[in-house]
Tab-separated table of N, CA and C in Angstrom:
chain	number	residue	atom	x	y	z
A	1	ARG	N	-93.288	52.172	-18.232
A	1	ARG	CA	-91.918	51.856	-16.917
A	1	ARG	C	-92.166	52.835	-16.622
A	2	LEU	N	-92.227	54.280	-16.679
A	2	LEU	CA	-91.857	55.028	-15.840
A	2	LEU	C	-93.022	55.271	-15.149
A	3	ASN	N	-94.108	55.425	-15.658
A	3	ASN	CA	-95.046	55.060	-14.206
A	3	ASN	C	-95.019	54.325	-13.705
A	4	SER	N	-95.213	53.173	-13.419
A	4	SER	CA	-94.031	52.618	-12.544
A	4	SER	C	-93.468	52.105	-11.904
A	5	THR	N	-92.725	52.778	-12.480
A	5	THR	CA	-90.988	53.476	-10.798
A	5	THR	C	-91.651	54.833	-10.654
A	6	THR	N	-92.504	54.888	-11.344
A	6	THR	CA	-92.738	56.494	-10.824
A	6	THR	C	-94.599	56.149	-9.052
A	7	SER	N	-94.769	55.482	-9.247
A	7	SER	CA	-95.617	54.783	-9.027
A	7	SER	C	-94.675	54.152	-7.613
A	8	THR	N	-93.864	53.597	-7.418
A	8	THR	CA	-93.172	52.796	-6.456
A	8	THR	C	-92.555	53.657	-5.455
A	9	LEU	N	-92.000	54.733	-6.760
A	9	LEU	CA	-90.973	55.864	-5.233
A	9	LEU	C	-91.867	56.283	-4.069
A	10	VAL	N	-93.039	56.948	-5.600
A	10	VAL	CA	-93.584	57.998	-4.658
A	10	VAL	C	-94.508	57.107	-3.170
A	11	ASN	N	-94.424	55.775	-3.403
A	11	ASN	CA	-95.491	55.071	-1.789
A	11	ASN	C	-94.195	54.680	-0.844
A	12	LYS	N	-92.489	54.840	-1.638
A	12	LYS	CA	-91.892	54.137	-1.074
A	12	LYS	C	-91.589	55.625	-0.207
A	13	ILE	N	-91.144	57.040	-0.736
A	13	ILE	CA	-90.092	57.674	-0.522
A	13	ILE	C	-91.920	58.482	0.713
A	14	GLY	N	-92.868	59.122	-0.387
A	14	GLY	CA	-93.752	59.842	0.108
A	14	GLY	C	-94.036	61.298	-0.466
A	15	VAL	N	-94.465	61.727	-0.315
A	15	VAL	CA	-94.717	62.998	-0.938
A	15	VAL	C	-95.571	63.745	0.032
A	16	ASP	N	-95.103	65.725	-0.295
A	16	ASP	CA	-95.421	66.695	0.101
A	16	ASP	C	-96.952	67.227	-0.407
A	17	ILE	N	-97.513	66.959	1.352
A	17	ILE	CA	-99.186	67.115	0.232
A	17	ILE	C	-99.116	68.088	0.348
A	18	ASN	N	-98.481	69.189	0.461
A	18	ASN	CA	-98.527	70.882	0.780
A	18	ASN	C	-98.438	71.248	-0.168
A	19	SER	N	-97.166	70.763	-1.234
A	19	SER	CA	-96.617	71.056	-2.071
A	19	SER	C	-96.396	70.927	-3.681
A	20	ALA	N	-96.977	69.293	-3.461
A	20	ALA	CA	-97.200	67.614	-4.575
A	20	ALA	C	-98.292	68.975	-5.674
A	21	SER	N	-98.306	68.068	-6.619
A	21	SER	CA	-99.512	68.836	-8.264
A	21	SER	C	-99.953	67.388	-7.970
A	22	TYR	N	-101.092	67.742	-8.810
A	22	TYR	CA	-102.636	66.633	-8.380
A	22	TYR	C	-101.680	65.396	-9.057
A	23	LYS	N	-100.849	65.182	-9.591
A	23	LYS	CA	-100.350	64.049	-10.970
A	23	LYS	C	-99.322	63.416	-9.477
A	24	LEU	N	-98.246	64.361	-9.397
A	24	LEU	CA	-97.753	63.377	-7.873
A	24	LEU	C	-98.652	62.684	-7.139
A	25	LEU	N	-99.657	63.287	-6.837
A	25	LEU	CA	-100.310	62.935	-5.568
A	25	LEU	C	-100.414	61.463	-6.103
A	26	SER	N	-101.730	61.951	-7.692
A	26	SER	CA	-102.021	60.243	-8.395
A	26	SER	C	-101.289	59.077	-8.122
A	27	TYR	N	-100.204	58.929	-8.362
A	27	TYR	CA	-99.701	58.068	-7.746
A	27	TYR	C	-99.534	57.092	-6.901
A	28	VAL	N	-99.395	58.021	-5.534
A	28	VAL	CA	-100.223	57.640	-4.629
A	28	VAL	C	-101.061	56.448	-3.981
A	29	SER	N	-100.487	56.292	-3.652
A	29	SER	CA	-101.728	54.482	-3.436
A	29	SER	C	-103.440	55.030	-2.603
A	30	GLY	N	-104.216	54.489	-3.876
A	30	GLY	CA	-105.288	54.511	-2.300
A	30	GLY	C	-105.621	56.202	-3.376
A	31	ILE	N	-105.163	57.222	-3.499
A	31	ILE	CA	-105.747	58.345	-4.293
A	31	ILE	C	-105.696	58.630	-5.411
A	32	SER	N	-106.678	58.628	-6.544
A	32	SER	CA	-107.296	58.370	-7.767
A	32	SER	C	-107.272	59.868	-8.341
A	33	VAL	N	-107.058	60.201	-9.267
A	33	VAL	CA	-107.085	61.650	-10.491
A	33	VAL	C	-108.201	61.982	-9.197
A	34	ARG	N	-109.027	61.913	-9.184
A	34	ARG	CA	-110.004	63.180	-8.427
A	34	ARG	C	-109.970	63.217	-7.190
A	35	LEU	N	-109.853	62.587	-6.514
A	35	LEU	CA	-108.781	62.992	-4.988
A	35	LEU	C	-108.149	63.487	-5.260
A	36	ALA	N	-107.105	63.616	-6.413
A	36	ALA	CA	-106.360	64.724	-5.800
A	36	ALA	C	-106.322	65.490	-6.276
A	37	LYS	N	-106.471	66.255	-7.835
A	37	LYS	CA	-107.958	67.313	-8.151
A	37	LYS	C	-108.480	68.227	-6.835
A	38	ASN	N	-108.837	67.418	-5.775
A	38	ASN	CA	-109.558	68.132	-4.822
A	38	ASN	C	-108.856	68.231	-3.864
A	39	ILE	N	-107.430	67.300	-3.075
A	39	ILE	CA	-107.227	67.542	-2.569
A	39	ILE	C	-106.231	68.895	-2.391
A	40	VAL	N	-105.453	68.878	-3.962
A	40	VAL	CA	-105.206	70.851	-4.546
A	40	VAL	C	-105.916	71.812	-4.537
A	41	GLU	N	-106.837	70.740	-5.276
A	41	GLU	CA	-108.208	72.403	-5.027
A	41	GLU	C	-108.431	73.307	-3.901
A	42	HIS	N	-108.629	72.536	-2.460
A	42	HIS	CA	-108.804	72.467	-0.986
A	42	HIS	C	-107.596	72.972	-0.538
A	43	ARG	N	-106.058	72.686	-1.171
A	43	ARG	CA	-104.953	73.750	-0.521
A	43	ARG	C	-104.617	74.859	-1.151
A	44	ASN	N	-105.309	74.732	-2.069
A	44	ASN	CA	-105.263	76.278	-2.711
A	44	ASN	C	-106.079	77.605	-2.494
A	45	SER	N	-107.979	76.966	-2.025
A	45	SER	CA	-108.233	78.251	-1.866
A	45	SER	C	-108.220	78.370	-0.247
A	46	ILE	N	-107.586	76.940	1.004
A	46	ILE	CA	-107.818	77.186	2.422
A	46	ILE	C	-106.198	77.400	3.132
A	47	GLY	N	-105.286	77.329	2.197
A	47	GLY	CA	-104.294	76.548	2.182
A	47	GLY	C	-103.517	75.848	2.451
A	48	LYS	N	-102.577	75.433	3.724
A	48	LYS	CA	-101.353	74.428	3.872
A	48	LYS	C	-102.324	73.563	4.446
A	49	PHE	N	-102.396	72.319	4.753
A	49	PHE	CA	-102.718	71.184	5.959
A	49	PHE	C	-101.606	71.090	7.254
A	50	THR	N	-101.794	70.798	8.217
A	50	THR	CA	-100.504	71.598	8.974
A	50	THR	C	-101.052	70.813	10.171
A	51	ASN	N	-102.540	70.141	10.528
A	51	ASN	CA	-103.015	69.697	11.900
A	51	ASN	C	-103.577	67.943	11.411
A	52	LYS	N	-102.767	66.683	11.399
A	52	LYS	CA	-102.585	65.695	11.275
A	52	LYS	C	-104.191	65.406	11.523
A	53	LYS	N	-104.406	65.779	12.327
A	53	LYS	CA	-106.661	64.798	13.168
A	53	LYS	C	-107.470	65.895	12.374
A	54	LYS	N	-106.936	66.957	12.376
A	54	LYS	CA	-107.845	67.427	11.292
A	54	LYS	C	-108.132	67.205	10.023
A	55	ASP	N	-106.812	67.147	9.970
A	55	ASP	CA	-106.287	66.712	7.982
A	55	ASP	C	-106.603	65.672	7.113
A	56	LYS	N	-106.762	64.571	8.663
A	56	LYS	CA	-107.493	63.275	7.496
A	56	LYS	C	-108.885	63.873	7.957
A	57	LEU	N	-109.816	63.852	8.830
A	57	LEU	CA	-111.195	64.217	8.718
A	57	LEU	C	-111.474	65.291	7.237
A	58	CYS	N	-110.610	65.834	6.691
A	58	CYS	CA	-111.264	66.756	5.512
A	58	CYS	C	-109.872	65.671	4.266
A	59	ILE	N	-109.116	64.926	4.643
A	59	ILE	CA	-108.836	64.637	3.352
A	59	ILE	C	-110.335	63.149	3.062
A	60	ARG	N	-111.044	62.776	4.288
A	60	ARG	CA	-112.284	61.745	4.306
A	60	ARG	C	-112.892	62.128	3.382
A	61	GLU	N	-113.600	63.508	3.673
A	61	GLU	CA	-114.837	64.601	3.039
A	61	GLU	C	-114.407	64.582	1.764
A	62	LEU	N	-113.251	64.984	1.607
A	62	LEU	CA	-112.739	65.170	-0.207
A	62	LEU	C	-113.105	63.647	-0.899
A	63	THR	N	-112.583	62.468	-0.237
A	63	THR	CA	-112.689	61.506	-0.891
A	63	THR	C	-114.759	61.504	-0.764
A	64	GLU	N	-114.895	61.469	0.411
A	64	GLU	CA	-116.021	61.002	-0.696
A	64	GLU	C	-116.999	62.386	-1.594
A	65	LYS	N	-115.615	63.370	-0.929
A	65	LYS	CA	-116.957	64.228	-2.644
A	65	LYS	C	-116.256	63.500	-3.737
A	66	SER	N	-114.794	62.756	-4.076
A	66	SER	CA	-114.852	62.568	-5.093
A	66	SER	C	-115.367	60.980	-5.319
A	67	ILE	N	-116.256	59.997	-4.199
A	67	ILE	CA	-117.726	58.766	-4.741
A	67	ILE	C	-119.015	59.523	-5.422
A	68	GLN	N	-118.494	60.486	-4.441
A	68	GLN	CA	-120.093	61.269	-4.995
A	68	GLN	C	-120.295	61.868	-6.140
A	69	ILE	N	-118.983	61.982	-6.388
A	69	ILE	CA	-119.053	62.769	-8.101
A	69	ILE	C	-119.007	61.590	-9.579
A	70	ASN	N	-118.109	60.344	-8.905
A	70	ASN	CA	-117.415	59.325	-9.894
A	70	ASN	C	-119.005	58.909	-9.759
A	71	GLN	N	-120.179	58.538	-9.174
A	71	GLN	CA	-120.823	57.833	-8.875
A	71	GLN	C	-122.020	58.129	-10.154
A	72	PRO	N	-122.841	56.842	-11.148
A	72	PRO	CA	-123.581	57.485	-11.728
A	72	PRO	C	-124.955	57.706	-10.689
A	73	SER	N	-125.832	59.124	-11.921
A	73	SER	CA	-126.748	59.414	-11.176
A	73	SER	C	-127.508	58.635	-11.317
């Protein structure tokens, strides 16, 4: 029940991508745990997300990286 409530609230209210933990990001619809970890890792190494256009491309690349990691070889 707590997971469902958290997911509902996160998707209704949103999260700050520059401060959210990977656990919180993983509750966002469409963000897997692997992608959430990639986002936090990227944020920690590169810095805050500040430009929406560039950040969308970055998230797309991180998504593709997550998909490649999860595919069997």
